[in-house]
Amino acid sequence: MSDSAVKNKILAVITLEMNRVSGGAPIFLATTEEEREKTARYLGRILDAAVHDLENGSYIIVAH
Amino acid sequence: MDGFLEIILAGTLAGTLSRVMLLRIDYRQYPGYPHGMVAHLSLGVIASAIGAVVVPALLKPDFAAVTFLALAAQQFREIRGMERITLENLDRNELVHRGNDYIEGIARTFEARNYLVMGTAVLTGAAYHLGNLLAAVIMAALAIIFSRSFMSGETIGDICRVEPARLYFQDTILKVDEIGIMTVGLKEMREKILQDGLAVKITPLNVNARATIHDLGQRMAIAHTAAVILGIKKDIDTPELTPLARKNIDTGDVGLYIVPMEKDMEALLLAVKRTPVLESARSKPLATQAGRKAARKNV
């Protein structure tokens, strides 16, 4: 488990508020909550990764 | 010269029997059956044959012959390596990992059992030589009983209280009673978890037990055992459904969350209770003065 810190990685960000995110991971802009939910679900399934809600308008997809 | 053959036969027979008896306990932890069983039985026969030769070698007296015991020990270490490599390879494709600690424990068990088998063979051979057939039979039975009780270690149920716990979400954080497990972003996944998930709380009975379930390898072993016994809904693309055991950092209690195929709380409690306490996780802070002193303060 000690190497989990290295393995955990943000693969993508799905956000409603484009001005609150930036950086290295791909960012997907959603216009509605439903769209955000759907995009996150698809990306999570495609990337075999977990979806986490930062509760600030952004979802992140994290590989554990 | 005649007597030697009987000694060797008696020893080998007792050793092999002992290996068969010990193998029966293995099925739950290791699915190598039936080919793995053949491999281990053969090695068991070899180990008991080596052990059985010790007494005749001493009687001969051919002390040089005893040195091949060292060679045997080398062989058995290789068994441990072999087991470890096999299990590690298998573990890579497990959705719920056994974890290295568990694998190391199983590998060590396999090695140790061969020594027990060898010991059984030596003792039985000696009993046959010094006494008679009856003495050999009694000695073999004693050795086998000792081996079985010696090698069946403690389980989580012996050192912890395991109770059903409440599984709920605080915003997006999944919680087992007061213990936070992880955050789950997707609404549908949260609904799924609430609908199908189960949770138990594992409360250590003393400080030693607390130190044991603090070990990550031990917690992985608990999650793995529960997943194997109850089945698991998780697939490769739903990491949210991974069973997780997290601890309350203040009390040391551990909350286990799982989304099983069979939603049966009774079965889950039994599965968690029967998880073996890993040798590598077992620790005894109470055995030291400092540990006892620290524990008194907390009570």
XYZ file of N, CA, C and O in Angstrom, chain A residues 1-2 33 36-38 40-41 44-46 48-55 59 62 64, chain B residues 170-173 182-190 216 220 236-240 244 246:
176
model
N 0.821 -1.211 0.000
C 0.000 0.000 0.000
C 0.856 1.262 0.000
O 0.381 2.338 -0.315
N 2.129 1.108 0.375
C 2.953 2.301 0.527
C 3.134 3.012 -0.810
O 3.360 4.210 -0.847
N -25.900 19.458 -14.429
C -25.487 18.416 -13.497
C -25.663 17.034 -14.092
O -24.856 16.138 -13.857
N -22.806 16.366 -16.373
C -21.598 16.096 -15.590
C -21.621 14.661 -15.069
O -20.647 13.924 -15.154
N -22.783 14.273 -14.544
C -22.945 12.924 -14.002
C -22.698 11.868 -15.080
O -21.999 10.887 -14.869
N -23.269 12.134 -16.258
C -23.172 11.168 -17.351
C -21.732 11.060 -17.867
O -21.196 9.958 -18.040
N -19.048 11.798 -16.293
C -18.229 11.180 -15.255
C -18.419 9.673 -15.244
O -17.461 8.908 -15.101
N -19.670 9.253 -15.426
C -19.947 7.814 -15.416
C -19.238 7.128 -16.575
O -18.574 6.102 -16.399
N -15.452 7.187 -16.029
C -15.084 6.242 -14.972
C -15.061 4.824 -15.508
O -14.120 4.064 -15.253
N -16.078 4.477 -16.277
C -16.146 3.117 -16.833
C -15.039 2.876 -17.855
O -14.404 1.825 -17.878
N -14.813 3.876 -18.705
C -13.815 3.722 -19.764
C -12.419 3.582 -19.170
O -11.614 2.759 -19.602
N -11.683 2.631 -16.105
C -11.677 1.712 -14.958
C -11.273 2.443 -13.678
O -10.435 1.974 -12.922
N -11.829 3.607 -13.487
C -11.389 4.418 -12.351
C -12.596 4.915 -11.555
O -13.732 4.831 -12.012
N -12.318 5.414 -10.367
C -13.387 5.856 -9.479
C -13.695 7.338 -9.689
O -12.807 8.127 -9.980
N -14.976 7.670 -9.517
C -15.403 9.059 -9.643
C -15.551 9.656 -8.250
O -16.190 9.065 -7.382
N -14.927 10.793 -8.023
C -15.067 11.464 -6.738
C -15.623 12.865 -6.946
O -15.309 13.524 -7.924
N -16.446 13.276 -5.984
C -17.079 14.585 -6.059
C -16.328 15.524 -5.115
O -16.235 15.254 -3.919
N -15.780 16.592 -5.658
C -15.069 17.538 -4.789
C -16.033 18.527 -4.145
O -15.626 19.355 -3.342
N -17.307 18.419 -4.519
C -18.365 19.261 -3.963
C -18.107 20.746 -4.176
O -18.512 21.575 -3.381
N -16.096 17.082 -10.608
C -15.873 15.662 -10.338
C -14.466 15.344 -10.819
O -14.025 15.898 -11.831
N -10.287 9.271 -10.625
C -9.004 8.918 -10.021
C -8.740 7.423 -10.178
O -9.589 6.595 -9.876
N -7.004 4.330 -8.744
C -6.436 3.936 -7.443
C -5.544 2.736 -7.607
O -5.897 1.801 -8.292
N -22.440 10.552 4.178
C -22.492 11.906 4.685
C -22.041 12.761 3.503
O -20.861 12.745 3.151
N -22.972 13.453 2.888
C -22.716 14.054 1.573
C -22.247 12.954 0.632
O -22.965 12.015 0.395
N -21.002 13.049 0.147
C -20.564 11.995 -0.777
C -19.619 11.017 -0.088
O -19.078 10.122 -0.721
N -19.414 11.198 1.202
C -18.473 10.317 1.896
C -19.204 9.097 2.437
O -20.161 9.208 3.203
N -14.591 6.237 1.974
C -14.105 6.880 0.744
C -15.190 7.823 0.240
O -16.305 7.821 0.747
N -14.864 8.604 -0.776
C -15.897 9.429 -1.373
C -16.362 8.763 -2.655
O -15.582 8.164 -3.372
N -17.659 8.852 -2.871
C -18.235 8.279 -4.085
C -18.949 9.400 -4.824
O -19.884 10.011 -4.299
N -18.494 9.686 -6.034
C -19.015 10.843 -6.765
C -20.356 10.614 -7.429
O -21.217 11.485 -7.424
N -20.546 9.422 -8.003
C -21.735 9.195 -8.824
C -22.951 8.858 -7.975
O -22.897 8.002 -7.108
N -24.074 9.526 -8.321
C -25.311 9.302 -7.565
C -25.769 7.859 -7.669
O -26.130 7.234 -6.677
N -25.744 7.331 -8.893
C -26.265 5.966 -9.082
C -25.411 4.955 -8.305
O -25.915 3.957 -7.801
N -24.118 5.244 -8.202
C -23.253 4.338 -7.457
C -23.555 4.409 -5.960
O -23.556 3.402 -5.265
N -23.876 5.626 -5.492
C -24.228 5.772 -4.080
C -25.509 4.996 -3.776
O -25.621 4.328 -2.752
N -2.071 -3.052 7.590
C -2.817 -2.971 6.323
C -2.977 -4.331 5.667
O -4.011 -4.633 5.082
N -6.385 -6.123 4.485
C -6.596 -6.639 3.125
C -7.032 -8.101 3.178
O -7.897 -8.535 2.407
N -13.994 -4.916 -13.029
C -12.810 -4.095 -13.281
C -13.145 -2.615 -13.467
O -12.382 -1.734 -13.091
N -14.366 -2.326 -13.992
C -14.689 -0.917 -14.244
C -15.525 -0.280 -13.137
O -16.036 0.817 -13.301
N -15.674 -0.968 -12.031
C -16.391 -0.354 -10.904
C -15.545 -0.402 -9.632
O -15.851 -1.144 -8.697
N -14.474 0.394 -9.611
C -13.589 0.372 -8.434
C -14.294 0.830 -7.158
O -13.835 0.527 -6.060
N -15.444 1.532 -7.315
C -16.163 1.991 -6.114
C -16.662 0.814 -5.276
O -16.916 0.957 -4.085
N -13.505 -2.344 1.373
C -12.424 -1.595 2.014
C -12.562 -1.689 3.527
O -13.668 -1.708 4.055
N -11.255 0.368 6.755
C -10.560 1.572 7.231
C -10.736 1.672 8.739
O -11.730 1.207 9.278
